[in-house]
Amino acid sequence: MATLNVDECRAKFPSLKGGYIFADNAGGSQCLKSVVDAVSDYLLNTNVQLGADYSVSVESTQRVGLGSIATAELVNADADEIVFGSSSTALVENLARAMDGDIQSTDEFIISDADHEANAGPWKRLAARRGLNVQHWIPVALSPNENPYAVSLRIEDLLPLVTAQTRLVAFTACSNILGELVDVKKVVAALRAKAKELGTRKLEVCVDCVAYAPHRRIDVRDWDADYVFFSYYKVYGPHASVMYTRRSSRDDLASLAHYFLTAPTYKLAVGGSGYELTYGCSAVLPYLSNLAGKDDLNASFAAITRHEKALMEPLIGYLLSDEAKARGVRIVGPEGVDGRVPTVSFVVVGDKPFKSKEVVAEFDKRGNIGIRFGHFYAYTLLKQLDLTPEDGVVRISLVHLNTVEEVEKIVSILKEVLA
């Protein structure tokens, strides 16, 4: 069983050499030096328009194409099913607008209320434009009397929402606040079966993998998904995002490109992507593939999973301790290290509540550690939990580049702050 050499991993990130503890990784990861080198090399040596016959343009076109090829391998798709954009928010909005012409007046959407607004807002706006019904898949607390914030998305709450009119279900593979892993394959299979039973005209799924991609392998074919997106700047790359669009699903989308651009890959591309950033993204795959020393993505993500579980144990162990519970600490999301990623959120409630902003302020005073508070664009989720979105939750987000020693330091400070 391959293990992760964290020191070797960290050596590939110049920003980690200064000793700062980055614990806001769900907001944005550090960038690989190989990615920065690729971006720089593109701009310095092949910064021309694509598609021309002269040699530099030919090389530039090939380089930009590598971004799609590498991403396709990363998510188990074909290169022509990959669309680059400036952000996940923009890509989903483009998708919703391109889908407008394939929407009927009786269609309905289902959206998860555990999601970042990127995978909810576009569908709510499309529904408002067309006068459609929107159903909400609401996360529920499994033990509300013990911890009303330990909520989870359950398939048994989703399936009753599906009707013969359901056109699209938008949900997250991993909430950027709850940290809960959703069994995408199981959810999609259940949705397909229910839709077949009801005679649904056409049901598609749009899966948000922004908080999932740094921690687990995406496999769009195994999931049987229609649309899947994530942001490379959360996965050690530049500020660019990508969306997988199943070829058969894309056929019915309107094109948002110039009318004379007819290639299917242009449909969701409003203008070109950042060429240098798209090329830079191609450097992420080699790094991830070789984390376990095997050129094997599955082995790499298995090693990541084992290391991240070790990172979570001291943090969640403290948050669930009698000491922390007596102080009013409540985890927001799954209470445990299984079935989740190391994006851990909590609040301090009870007789001596402690604002999330104040907890983070105490960390800021000590310096050299970055954690964060707020709603993290999951505004609807926090409203449902009866939490003030502006103060939100304290979120500590770890990745495989973090060390157990860093986590122990964070826990030590938490104990001081909450004493």
C-alpha positions in Angstrom: 0.0 0.0 0.0 1.7 3.2 -1.2 2.1 6.0 1.2 2.4 9.8 0.7 5.8 11.4 1.1 4.5 14.8 2.3 8.0 16.4 2.3 8.5 15.6 -1.4 5.0 16.9 -2.1 5.7 20.2 -0.2 9.0 20.7 -2.0 7.1 21.3 -5.2 5.3 24.4 -3.7 7.6 27.4 -3.1 4.9 29.1 -1.0 5.2 26.4 1.7 8.9 27.1 2.4 8.1 30.2 4.5 6.5 28.1 7.3 3.0 29.7 6.9 0.2 27.2 7.7 -2.4 27.4 4.9 -5.6 26.1 6.3 -8.1 27.8 3.9 -7.5 25.4 1.1 -11.1 25.0 0.1 -10.9 28.8 -0.7 -7.9 28.2 -2.9 -4.9 25.9 -2.8 -1.3 26.8 -3.3 0.1 26.6 -6.8 2.6 24.1 -8.1 5.9 25.5 -9.3 5.5 23.4 -12.5 2.2 25.1 -13.2 3.8 28.5 -12.7 6.7 27.6 -15.0 4.3 26.4 -17.7 2.2 29.6 -17.5 5.4 31.7 -17.7 6.9 29.7 -20.5 3.7 30.0 -22.5 3.6 33.8 -22.1 7.3 34.2 -22.8 7.6 31.9 -25.8 4.2 31.0 -27.4 1.9 33.9 -26.6 0.2 34.2 -29.9 -3.4 33.6 -31.2 -4.4 30.1 -31.8 -5.2 28.4 -35.1 -2.8 30.0 -37.5 -0.4 28.1 -39.8 2.9 29.6 -38.7 5.0 27.5 -36.4 4.6 29.4 -33.1 0.8 29.4 -33.4 0.8 25.7 -34.2 2.8 25.1 -31.0 0.6 27.4 -29.0 -2.5 25.6 -30.2 -1.0 22.3 -29.3 -0.1 23.5 -25.9 -3.6 24.8 -25.1 -5.0 21.5 -26.2 -2.9 19.7 -23.6 -5.1 21.4 -20.9 -8.2 19.6 -22.2 -6.3 16.3 -22.7 -4.9 16.3 -19.2 -8.2 17.2 -17.7 -10.0 14.5 -19.6 -7.6 11.9 -18.2 -8.0 13.3 -14.7 -11.8 12.9 -14.8 -12.0 9.9 -17.2 -13.6 11.7 -20.2 -12.7 12.6 -23.7 -10.8 15.9 -24.5 -13.7 17.2 -26.6 -16.0 16.9 -23.6 -14.0 19.4 -21.6 -14.8 23.2 -21.5 -12.5 25.7 -19.8 -13.8 28.9 -18.2 -12.8 31.7 -15.8 -14.7 30.2 -12.8 -17.1 27.4 -11.9 -19.8 30.1 -11.3 -19.5 31.3 -14.9 -19.5 27.8 -16.4 -22.7 26.8 -14.7 -24.4 30.1 -15.6 -23.3 29.5 -19.3 -24.7 25.9 -19.1 -28.1 27.1 -17.8 -28.3 29.7 -20.5 -27.4 27.2 -23.2 -30.0 24.8 -21.9 -32.8 27.4 -22.1 -34.0 26.3 -25.5 -34.4 22.7 -24.4 -36.6 23.6 -21.5 -40.4 22.9 -21.5 -43.0 24.9 -19.6 -43.7 21.9 -17.3 -40.1 21.1 -16.4 -38.8 21.1 -12.9 -35.4 21.4 -11.2 -34.1 19.9 -8.0 -31.2 21.7 -6.3 -29.3 20.7 -3.2 -29.4 23.2 -0.3 -25.9 22.1 0.8 -24.3 23.6 -2.2 -22.2 26.6 -3.1 -24.5 29.1 -4.9 -22.6 28.4 -8.1 -24.6 25.2 -8.6 -27.9 26.7 -7.4 -28.2 30.3 -8.6 -28.1 29.6 -12.3 -30.9 27.0 -12.0 -33.0 29.3 -9.8 -32.6 32.1 -12.3 -33.5 29.9 -15.3 -36.6 28.7 -13.4 -37.6 32.2 -12.7 -37.2 33.2 -16.3 -39.3 30.3 -17.5 -41.8 30.1 -14.6 -40.6 26.6 -13.5 -40.9 24.9 -10.2 -37.8 24.3 -8.1 -37.6 21.5 -5.5 -35.0 21.6 -2.7 -32.9 18.6 -1.5 -32.5 19.7 2.1 -29.8 18.3 4.4 -31.2 17.0 7.7 -29.7 16.5 11.1 -29.5 12.8 12.1 -29.4 13.6 15.8 -31.0 17.0 16.1 -31.2 17.0 19.9 -27.5 16.3 20.2 -26.2 18.5 17.3 -28.7 20.2 15.0 -25.8 21.3 12.8 -24.5 17.8 12.0 -26.6 17.6 8.9 -26.4 15.2 5.9 -27.8 14.8 2.4 -29.8 11.6 2.2 -31.0 9.8 -0.9 -34.3 9.0 0.8 -35.0 12.7 1.1 -34.1 13.3 -2.6 -36.1 10.6 -4.4 -39.6 11.8 -3.4 -38.8 15.1 -5.0 -38.4 13.4 -8.5 -41.4 13.6 -10.7 -42.2 12.9 -14.3 -41.4 16.6 -14.9 -37.9 16.6 -13.4 -35.5 18.0 -16.0 -32.3 18.5 -14.0 -30.9 17.7 -10.5 -28.0 19.9 -9.3 -26.1 18.7 -6.3 -22.6 18.7 -4.8 -20.2 15.8 -4.5 -18.8 17.4 -1.4 -20.2 20.5 0.4 -17.6 23.2 1.0 -19.0 23.7 4.5 -20.2 20.3 5.6 -17.2 18.4 4.1 -19.5 15.5 3.5 -18.8 13.1 0.7 -21.9 12.3 -1.4 -22.0 9.0 -3.2 -22.5 10.5 -6.6 -22.7 7.1 -8.4 -25.3 5.9 -6.1 -27.3 9.1 -6.3 -27.3 9.2 -10.1 -28.2 5.5 -10.4 -31.2 6.1 -8.0 -32.3 9.2 -10.0 -32.1 7.3 -13.3 -34.1 4.4 -12.0 -36.8 6.7 -10.5 -37.0 8.7 -13.7 -37.4 5.5 -15.8 -40.1 4.4 -13.4 -42.0 7.7 -13.7 -41.5 8.1 -17.5 -39.5 11.3 -17.1 -38.9 12.9 -20.4 -35.3 13.8 -19.8 -33.4 13.9 -16.5 -29.8 15.2 -16.3 -27.5 15.8 -13.4 -25.0 18.7 -12.8 -22.4 17.8 -10.1 -20.3 20.4 -8.3 -16.9 18.9 -7.6 -15.1 22.1 -6.5 -14.7 20.9 -2.9 -14.3 17.3 -4.0 -11.6 17.4 -6.6 -8.6 17.9 -4.3 -9.5 14.9 -2.2 -11.0 12.2 -4.3 -10.8 10.9 -7.9 -13.5 12.2 -10.2 -14.8 9.5 -12.6 -17.6 11.0 -14.8 -18.1 7.8 -16.8 -18.4 5.6 -13.7 -20.8 8.2 -12.2 -22.9 8.3 -15.4 -23.0 12.1 -15.0 -24.0 14.7 -17.5 -22.2 17.8 -16.3 -19.4 17.9 -13.8 -17.3 20.9 -12.9 -14.4 22.0 -10.6 -11.9 24.8 -10.2 -8.2 24.2 -10.8 -7.2 26.9 -8.4 -8.5 24.6 -5.6 -6.4 21.7 -7.1 -2.9 23.3 -7.1 -3.4 25.0 -10.5 -4.0 28.6 -11.8 -7.3 30.5 -11.5 -9.2 28.5 -14.2 -12.2 26.2 -14.1 -13.4 23.2 -16.1 -16.7 21.5 -16.9 -17.2 18.0 -18.3 -20.2 18.0 -20.7 -21.3 14.6 -21.7 -21.3 14.5 -25.5 -24.9 13.3 -25.9 -26.1 15.8 -23.4 -24.4 18.7 -25.1 -26.1 17.9 -28.4 -29.3 19.7 -27.3 -27.6 22.8 -25.9 -27.7 26.0 -27.8 -24.4 27.6 -28.7 -23.3 30.7 -26.8 -20.4 31.2 -29.3 -20.3 33.3 -32.4 -22.8 31.9 -35.0 -20.0 30.8 -37.4 -18.2 28.7 -34.8 -19.9 25.4 -35.1 -17.6 22.9 -33.3 -19.4 21.4 -30.3 -16.5 22.4 -27.9 -17.5 26.1 -28.6 -21.0 25.8 -27.3 -20.3 26.9 -23.7 -17.2 29.0 -24.6 -18.1 32.6 -24.6 -14.8 33.8 -26.1 -11.6 31.9 -25.5 -10.3 30.7 -22.2 -7.0 32.1 -20.8 -4.6 30.3 -23.1 -1.6 30.4 -20.7 -3.8 29.2 -17.8 -5.3 26.3 -19.8 -1.8 25.2 -20.7 -0.7 25.6 -17.1 -3.4 23.3 -15.9 -1.8 20.5 -17.9 1.0 20.4 -15.3 -1.4 19.4 -12.5 -2.1 15.9 -13.8 1.6 14.6 -13.7 1.9 15.8 -10.1 -1.3 14.1 -9.0 -0.6 10.9 -11.0 2.8 10.3 -9.3 2.0 11.1 -5.7 2.2 7.4 -4.8 5.1 6.9 -7.2 3.2 4.7 -9.7 1.8 7.0 -12.4 -1.6 5.9 -11.1 -4.3 8.4 -10.2 -6.3 5.8 -8.1 -3.2 5.0 -6.0 -2.5 8.7 -5.6 -5.9 9.5 -4.3 -5.9 6.4 -2.1 -2.7 7.8 -0.5 -4.3 11.2 -0.2 -7.3 9.7 1.5 -5.1 7.9 4.1 -3.0 11.0 4.9 -6.0 13.3 5.2 -7.7 10.9 7.6 -4.6 11.2 9.8 -4.9 15.0 9.6 -8.5 15.0 10.6 -8.1 12.8 13.6 -6.6 15.3 16.0 -8.8 18.2 14.8 -12.1 16.3 14.9 -11.0 14.5 18.0 -10.7 17.8 19.9 -13.9 19.3 18.4 -15.9 16.2 19.7 -14.1 16.1 23.0 -16.1 16.7 26.3 -14.1 19.8 26.8 -15.1 21.3 23.5 -18.7 20.2 23.7 -19.0 21.8 27.2 -17.7 25.0 25.7 -20.4 24.9 23.1 -18.5 23.7 20.1 -20.6 22.0 17.5 -19.3 20.6 14.2 -21.3 21.6 11.1 -21.5 18.5 9.1 -20.5 14.8 9.8 -19.2 14.2 13.2 -16.3 11.8 12.5 -13.4 11.2 10.1 -15.3 8.8 7.8 -17.4 9.8 4.8 -15.9 13.2 4.7 -12.9 15.3 3.6 -10.7 17.5 5.9 -12.9 20.6 5.3 -14.1 21.0 8.9 -16.5 23.7 10.0 -17.8 24.4 13.5 -19.7 27.0 15.5 -19.5 27.9 19.2 -23.0 28.2 20.7 -24.7 27.8 24.1 -24.4 29.9 27.3 -21.1 31.5 26.2 -21.4 31.8 22.4 -18.3 32.8 20.5 -18.7 34.5 17.2 -16.9 32.8 14.3 -15.4 36.1 13.4 -13.9 36.4 16.9 -12.4 32.9 16.7 -10.6 33.7 13.5 -9.5 37.1 14.9 -7.7 35.3 17.7 -5.8 33.2 15.1 -5.0 36.3 13.1 -3.4 37.8 16.2 -1.0 34.9 16.5 0.0 35.1 12.8 1.4 32.6 10.3 -1.9 30.6 10.2 -4.7 31.1 7.7 -8.2 30.0 8.6 -11.5 31.7 7.8 -15.0 32.4 8.8 -18.2 33.2 6.8 -20.9 31.6 4.6 -18.5 30.5 1.8 -21.3 31.2 -0.7 -23.4 28.4 0.8 -25.8 31.1 2.0 -28.9 29.0 1.8 -27.4 26.3 3.9 -26.5 28.6 6.8 -30.0 30.2 6.7 -31.5 26.8 7.0 -29.3 26.0 10.0 -30.5 29.3 11.6 -26.9 30.7 11.5 -26.2 34.3 10.6 -24.5 34.0 7.2 -22.4 37.1 7.7 -20.7 35.4 10.7 -21.3 31.9 9.5 -19.0 29.2 10.6 -15.3 28.8 11.4 -13.8 26.6 8.6 -10.5 24.8 8.7 -9.7 23.3 5.4 -6.8 20.9 5.0 -5.2 19.1 2.1 -2.5 16.5 1.7 0.2 19.1 1.8 -0.6 19.8 5.4 1.2 18.0 8.2 -0.1 16.4 11.4 2.2 18.8 13.3 0.4 21.8 11.7 -2.9 20.4 12.7 -1.7 19.8 16.2 -0.6 23.5 16.4 -4.1 24.6 15.2 -5.7 22.4 17.8 -3.4 23.9 20.5 -4.5 27.4 19.6 -8.1 26.4 19.5 -7.8 25.1 23.0 -6.3 28.4 24.1 -8.9 30.5 22.3 -11.9 28.6 23.6 -10.6 28.1 27.2 
